[in-house]
Amino acid sequence: MDETAHARAAFREGLADITPGALRDHLEEVLEDASLTPGALTVATATALDGAVDRDLAARRGAGVQMSYEGLRLSRSLIRTTPWEHGDRESGDLDVIAAEVLVARGFEYLAHTGVALDVVEAVQQFGRTQTLREAPDCEAVPATRLEADFVRIAVEAGADVALESTPQEVTALAEALAEEFSADPLPTPDVVLADADRRLERLALSHDRPTAGDVSGSSET
């Protein structure tokens, strides 16, 4: 779908200048395997709240959210699988570097935006969660807190592009979607957006900016 294509293109563009080539190729593999739900949801939120929004800007924000999530998701996978203990040291080392690059590039894309601090808090929460999950009562720690955080951040990042703020009703929707779709792996973009698009359109009616439907309709006259 269109939102996913925009997010994927912006993600790929964000990898273009990364060297060496072997690392860039590995990051491309991460992109191919990724559920682009955070990036697509960012774009969908922005376009639902403002049909005239700069889609390239929305896609760049979506890529920033996606990169941050993918970097942390990759880190979590490394913690769970410990490839170094199974003779896969080279692949494990490359994944460590890839995770660091993705989080750093995500920060770069989201710096000075309304969700910059949210991403920092998500990274800090990720560290606390992984530490707590090593404790004997780790079952009490949500295994999908990372997914919930980035579904919420995706919606808020899209609103920040469209409205330059995150109204209370947007935050409420972001939290509701985070609760519904926090699974590992994340549901695919088409599953999430099939539900989110309808709710975002209703939310857009409470704002004065044109919806995507308004813009497409006016362009046909």
mmCIF file of C-alpha atoms in Angstrom:
data_model
loop_
_atom_site.group_PDB
_atom_site.id
_atom_site.type_symbol
_atom_site.label_atom_id
_atom_site.label_comp_id
_atom_site.label_asym_id
_atom_site.label_seq_id
_atom_site.Cartn_x
_atom_site.Cartn_y
_atom_site.Cartn_z
ATOM 1 C CA MET A 1 0.000 0.000 0.000
ATOM 2 C CA ASP A 2 1.009 3.600 -0.516
ATOM 3 C CA GLU A 3 1.996 4.332 3.085
ATOM 4 C CA THR A 4 4.189 1.254 3.239
ATOM 5 C CA ALA A 5 5.880 2.101 -0.062
ATOM 6 C CA HIS A 6 6.642 5.632 1.137
ATOM 7 C CA ALA A 7 8.066 4.344 4.420
ATOM 8 C CA ARG A 8 10.162 1.688 2.676
ATOM 9 C CA ALA A 9 11.594 4.193 0.181
ATOM 10 C CA ALA A 10 12.548 6.626 2.952
ATOM 11 C CA PHE A 11 14.107 3.811 4.990
ATOM 12 C CA ARG A 12 16.158 2.682 1.988
ATOM 13 C CA GLU A 13 17.240 6.260 1.264
ATOM 14 C CA GLY A 14 18.430 6.532 4.848
ATOM 15 C CA LEU A 15 20.779 3.599 4.288
ATOM 16 C CA ALA A 16 22.283 4.826 1.021
ATOM 17 C CA ASP A 17 25.321 6.586 2.514
ATOM 18 C CA ILE A 18 26.239 3.918 5.065
ATOM 19 C CA THR A 19 29.634 2.281 4.671
ATOM 20 C CA PRO A 20 31.190 -0.224 4.328
ATOM 21 C CA GLY A 21 29.114 -1.870 1.653
ATOM 22 C CA ALA A 22 28.825 -5.128 3.591
ATOM 23 C CA LEU A 23 27.117 -3.307 6.453
ATOM 24 C CA ARG A 24 24.793 -1.486 4.074
ATOM 25 C CA ASP A 25 23.882 -4.778 2.405
ATOM 26 C CA HIS A 26 23.127 -6.291 5.796
ATOM 27 C CA LEU A 27 20.909 -3.335 6.686
ATOM 28 C CA GLU A 28 19.081 -3.823 3.394
ATOM 29 C CA GLU A 29 18.391 -7.400 4.489
ATOM 30 C CA VAL A 30 16.989 -6.092 7.773
ATOM 31 C CA LEU A 31 14.716 -3.782 5.779
ATOM 32 C CA GLU A 32 13.484 -6.625 3.590
ATOM 33 C CA ASP A 33 12.567 -8.694 6.653
ATOM 34 C CA ALA A 34 10.979 -5.807 8.558
ATOM 35 C CA SER A 35 7.316 -5.301 9.288
ATOM 36 C CA LEU A 36 7.013 -1.688 8.188
ATOM 37 C CA THR A 37 4.043 -1.075 10.451
ATOM 38 C CA PRO A 38 5.623 1.760 12.499
ATOM 39 C CA GLY A 39 6.752 3.647 9.394
ATOM 40 C CA ALA A 40 3.507 3.098 7.500
ATOM 41 C CA LEU A 41 1.419 4.086 10.533
ATOM 42 C CA THR A 42 3.376 7.331 10.848
ATOM 43 C CA VAL A 43 2.648 8.219 7.214
ATOM 44 C CA ALA A 44 -0.997 7.153 7.496
ATOM 45 C CA THR A 45 -1.529 9.300 10.585
ATOM 46 C CA ALA A 46 0.049 12.360 8.995
ATOM 47 C CA THR A 47 -1.959 12.089 5.777
ATOM 48 C CA ALA A 48 -5.213 11.362 7.621
ATOM 49 C CA LEU A 49 -4.858 14.458 9.781
ATOM 50 C CA ASP A 50 -3.681 16.701 6.933
ATOM 51 C CA GLY A 51 -4.347 15.632 3.359
ATOM 52 C CA ALA A 52 -1.980 18.346 2.133
ATOM 53 C CA VAL A 53 0.916 17.188 4.299
ATOM 54 C CA ASP A 54 4.386 16.879 2.780
ATOM 55 C CA ARG A 55 4.482 13.125 2.176
ATOM 56 C CA ASP A 56 8.251 13.051 1.830
ATOM 57 C CA LEU A 57 8.575 14.651 5.259
ATOM 58 C CA ALA A 58 6.021 12.232 6.697
ATOM 59 C CA ALA A 59 7.912 9.308 5.161
ATOM 60 C CA ARG A 60 11.212 10.560 6.589
ATOM 61 C CA ARG A 61 9.652 10.733 10.059
ATOM 62 C CA GLY A 62 8.238 7.270 9.503
ATOM 63 C CA ALA A 63 11.668 6.011 8.517
ATOM 64 C CA GLY A 64 13.105 7.488 11.705
ATOM 65 C CA VAL A 65 10.520 5.678 13.808
ATOM 66 C CA GLN A 66 11.058 2.465 11.849
ATOM 67 C CA MET A 67 14.859 2.599 12.122
ATOM 68 C CA SER A 68 14.715 3.206 15.863
ATOM 69 C CA TYR A 69 12.355 0.277 16.320
ATOM 70 C CA GLU A 70 14.320 -2.059 14.054
ATOM 71 C CA GLY A 71 17.566 -1.278 15.865
ATOM 72 C CA LEU A 72 16.055 -2.103 19.242
ATOM 73 C CA ARG A 73 14.236 -5.147 17.880
ATOM 74 C CA LEU A 74 17.521 -6.446 16.490
ATOM 75 C CA SER A 75 19.206 -5.825 19.846
ATOM 76 C CA ARG A 76 16.468 -7.780 21.596
ATOM 77 C CA SER A 77 16.900 -10.657 19.155
ATOM 78 C CA LEU A 78 20.619 -10.744 19.917
ATOM 79 C CA ILE A 79 19.922 -10.853 23.647
ATOM 80 C CA ARG A 80 17.525 -13.750 23.159
ATOM 81 C CA THR A 81 19.571 -15.823 20.712
ATOM 82 C CA THR A 82 23.174 -15.021 21.807
ATOM 83 C CA PRO A 83 24.679 -16.083 18.438
ATOM 84 C CA TRP A 84 28.237 -15.901 19.818
ATOM 85 C CA GLU A 85 27.498 -18.945 21.978
ATOM 86 C CA HIS A 86 26.579 -20.964 18.894
ATOM 87 C CA GLY A 87 29.624 -20.276 16.746
ATOM 88 C CA ASP A 88 28.017 -17.475 14.730
ATOM 89 C CA ARG A 89 30.323 -14.723 15.947
ATOM 90 C CA GLU A 90 30.694 -12.875 12.634
ATOM 91 C CA SER A 91 26.955 -12.599 12.075
ATOM 92 C CA GLY A 92 26.399 -11.588 15.682
ATOM 93 C CA ASP A 93 29.033 -8.864 15.511
ATOM 94 C CA LEU A 94 27.502 -7.505 12.297
ATOM 95 C CA ASP A 95 24.055 -7.453 13.893
ATOM 96 C CA VAL A 96 25.391 -5.495 16.873
ATOM 97 C CA ILE A 97 26.804 -2.833 14.563
ATOM 98 C CA ALA A 98 23.634 -2.805 12.465
ATOM 99 C CA ALA A 99 21.481 -2.283 15.550
ATOM 100 C CA GLU A 100 23.624 0.629 16.717
ATOM 101 C CA VAL A 101 23.567 2.242 13.268
ATOM 102 C CA LEU A 102 19.792 1.930 12.968
ATOM 103 C CA VAL A 103 19.107 3.480 16.363
ATOM 104 C CA ALA A 104 21.589 6.292 15.700
ATOM 105 C CA ARG A 105 20.121 7.043 12.272
ATOM 106 C CA GLY A 106 16.627 6.940 13.719
ATOM 107 C CA PHE A 107 17.654 9.515 16.330
ATOM 108 C CA GLU A 108 19.121 11.656 13.564
ATOM 109 C CA TYR A 109 15.850 11.606 11.628
ATOM 110 C CA LEU A 110 13.748 12.389 14.701
ATOM 111 C CA ALA A 111 15.977 14.972 16.388
ATOM 112 C CA HIS A 112 14.204 18.275 17.093
ATOM 113 C CA THR A 113 10.765 16.734 16.490
ATOM 114 C CA GLY A 114 7.906 16.355 18.906
ATOM 115 C CA VAL A 115 8.684 12.677 19.510
ATOM 116 C CA ALA A 116 12.438 12.944 20.081
ATOM 117 C CA LEU A 117 12.102 12.584 23.848
ATOM 118 C CA ASP A 118 9.587 9.770 23.439
ATOM 119 C CA VAL A 119 12.153 7.770 21.480
ATOM 120 C CA VAL A 120 14.809 8.420 24.122
ATOM 121 C CA GLU A 121 12.388 7.226 26.793
ATOM 122 C CA ALA A 122 11.559 4.133 24.713
ATOM 123 C CA VAL A 123 15.254 3.269 24.471
ATOM 124 C CA GLN A 124 15.663 3.714 28.215
ATOM 125 C CA GLN A 125 12.571 1.612 28.867
ATOM 126 C CA PHE A 126 13.929 -1.061 26.536
ATOM 127 C CA GLY A 127 17.103 -1.268 28.623
ATOM 128 C CA ARG A 128 15.137 -1.530 31.860
ATOM 129 C CA THR A 129 12.826 -4.159 30.402
ATOM 130 C CA GLN A 130 15.673 -6.360 29.216
ATOM 131 C CA THR A 131 17.310 -6.114 32.643
ATOM 132 C CA LEU A 132 14.078 -6.991 34.437
ATOM 133 C CA ARG A 133 13.415 -9.937 32.144
ATOM 134 C CA GLU A 134 16.592 -11.554 33.428
ATOM 135 C CA ALA A 135 15.063 -11.681 36.914
ATOM 136 C CA PRO A 136 13.311 -14.831 38.231
ATOM 137 C CA ASP A 137 9.854 -13.204 37.948
ATOM 138 C CA CYS A 138 10.430 -12.006 34.389
ATOM 139 C CA GLU A 139 6.982 -13.298 33.367
ATOM 140 C CA ALA A 140 5.553 -10.172 34.974
ATOM 141 C CA VAL A 141 7.385 -7.962 32.461
ATOM 142 C CA PRO A 142 5.479 -7.429 29.166
ATOM 143 C CA ALA A 143 7.397 -9.103 26.344
ATOM 144 C CA THR A 144 5.981 -6.698 23.768
ATOM 145 C CA ARG A 145 6.535 -3.378 25.526
ATOM 146 C CA LEU A 146 8.849 -2.369 22.666
ATOM 147 C CA GLU A 147 6.106 -2.891 20.077
ATOM 148 C CA ALA A 148 3.567 -0.978 22.147
ATOM 149 C CA ASP A 149 5.949 1.950 22.549
ATOM 150 C CA PHE A 150 6.634 2.240 18.837
ATOM 151 C CA VAL A 151 3.029 1.886 17.709
ATOM 152 C CA ARG A 152 2.270 4.792 20.027
ATOM 153 C CA ILE A 153 5.282 6.792 18.851
ATOM 154 C CA ALA A 154 4.338 6.184 15.205
ATOM 155 C CA VAL A 155 0.908 7.764 15.667
ATOM 156 C CA GLU A 156 2.329 10.680 17.632
ATOM 157 C CA ALA A 157 5.088 11.227 15.058
ATOM 158 C CA GLY A 158 2.510 11.398 12.276
ATOM 159 C CA ALA A 159 0.428 13.884 14.246
ATOM 160 C CA ASP A 160 3.521 15.967 14.906
ATOM 161 C CA VAL A 161 4.132 16.238 11.150
ATOM 162 C CA ALA A 162 0.538 17.155 10.353
ATOM 163 C CA LEU A 163 -0.426 19.299 13.336
ATOM 164 C CA GLU A 164 2.942 20.286 14.818
ATOM 165 C CA SER A 165 1.558 19.018 18.111
ATOM 166 C CA THR A 166 0.013 15.929 19.666
ATOM 167 C CA PRO A 167 -3.527 16.707 20.851
ATOM 168 C CA GLN A 168 -4.968 14.721 23.735
ATOM 169 C CA GLU A 169 -7.323 12.774 21.468
ATOM 170 C CA VAL A 170 -4.376 11.705 19.286
ATOM 171 C CA THR A 171 -2.505 10.483 22.349
ATOM 172 C CA ALA A 172 -5.586 8.516 23.420
ATOM 173 C CA LEU A 173 -5.828 6.863 19.998
ATOM 174 C CA ALA A 174 -2.089 6.149 19.984
ATOM 175 C CA GLU A 175 -2.339 4.414 23.342
ATOM 176 C CA ALA A 176 -5.390 2.414 22.253
ATOM 177 C CA LEU A 177 -3.681 1.202 19.078
ATOM 178 C CA ALA A 178 -0.533 0.384 21.047
ATOM 179 C CA GLU A 179 -2.543 -1.824 23.379
ATOM 180 C CA GLU A 180 -4.349 -3.558 20.521
ATOM 181 C CA PHE A 181 -1.417 -4.190 18.200
ATOM 182 C CA SER A 182 1.539 -4.792 20.533
ATOM 183 C CA ALA A 183 2.567 -8.216 19.291
ATOM 184 C CA ASP A 184 5.911 -9.762 18.403
ATOM 185 C CA PRO A 185 6.147 -9.844 15.491
ATOM 186 C CA LEU A 186 4.095 -6.744 14.812
ATOM 187 C CA PRO A 187 0.977 -7.224 12.701
ATOM 188 C CA THR A 188 1.546 -6.307 9.062
ATOM 189 C CA PRO A 189 0.765 -2.758 7.905
ATOM 190 C CA ASP A 190 -2.393 -3.811 6.058
ATOM 191 C CA VAL A 191 -3.827 -5.370 9.232
ATOM 192 C CA VAL A 192 -3.064 -2.348 11.414
ATOM 193 C CA LEU A 193 -4.042 0.298 8.877
ATOM 194 C CA ALA A 194 -7.330 -1.424 8.026
ATOM 195 C CA ASP A 195 -8.432 -0.537 11.553
ATOM 196 C CA ALA A 196 -6.368 2.585 12.167
ATOM 197 C CA ASP A 197 -7.340 4.396 8.942
ATOM 198 C CA ARG A 198 -11.016 4.403 9.864
ATOM 199 C CA ARG A 199 -10.321 5.764 13.335
ATOM 200 C CA LEU A 200 -7.850 8.322 12.038
ATOM 201 C CA GLU A 201 -10.383 9.631 9.525
ATOM 202 C CA ARG A 202 -12.888 10.165 12.325
ATOM 203 C CA LEU A 203 -10.236 11.921 14.357
ATOM 204 C CA ALA A 204 -9.367 14.174 11.410
ATOM 205 C CA LEU A 205 -12.912 15.542 11.382
ATOM 206 C CA SER A 206 -12.186 17.319 14.663
ATOM 207 C CA HIS A 207 -9.444 19.386 13.019
ATOM 208 C CA ASP A 208 -9.647 22.137 10.421
ATOM 209 C CA ARG A 209 -7.058 20.695 8.054
ATOM 210 C CA PRO A 210 -8.201 18.863 4.891
ATOM 211 C CA THR A 211 -8.265 15.082 4.909
ATOM 212 C CA ALA A 212 -6.646 13.027 2.176
ATOM 213 C CA GLY A 213 -10.119 12.385 0.736
ATOM 214 C CA ASP A 214 -10.847 16.115 0.610
ATOM 215 C CA VAL A 215 -7.612 16.786 -1.249
ATOM 216 C CA SER A 216 -8.054 13.969 -3.767
ATOM 217 C CA GLY A 217 -11.654 14.982 -4.339
ATOM 218 C CA SER A 218 -10.832 18.636 -4.945
ATOM 219 C CA SER A 219 -8.071 17.730 -7.387
ATOM 220 C CA GLU A 220 -10.590 15.941 -9.599
ATOM 221 C CA THR A 221 -12.787 18.995 -10.092
#
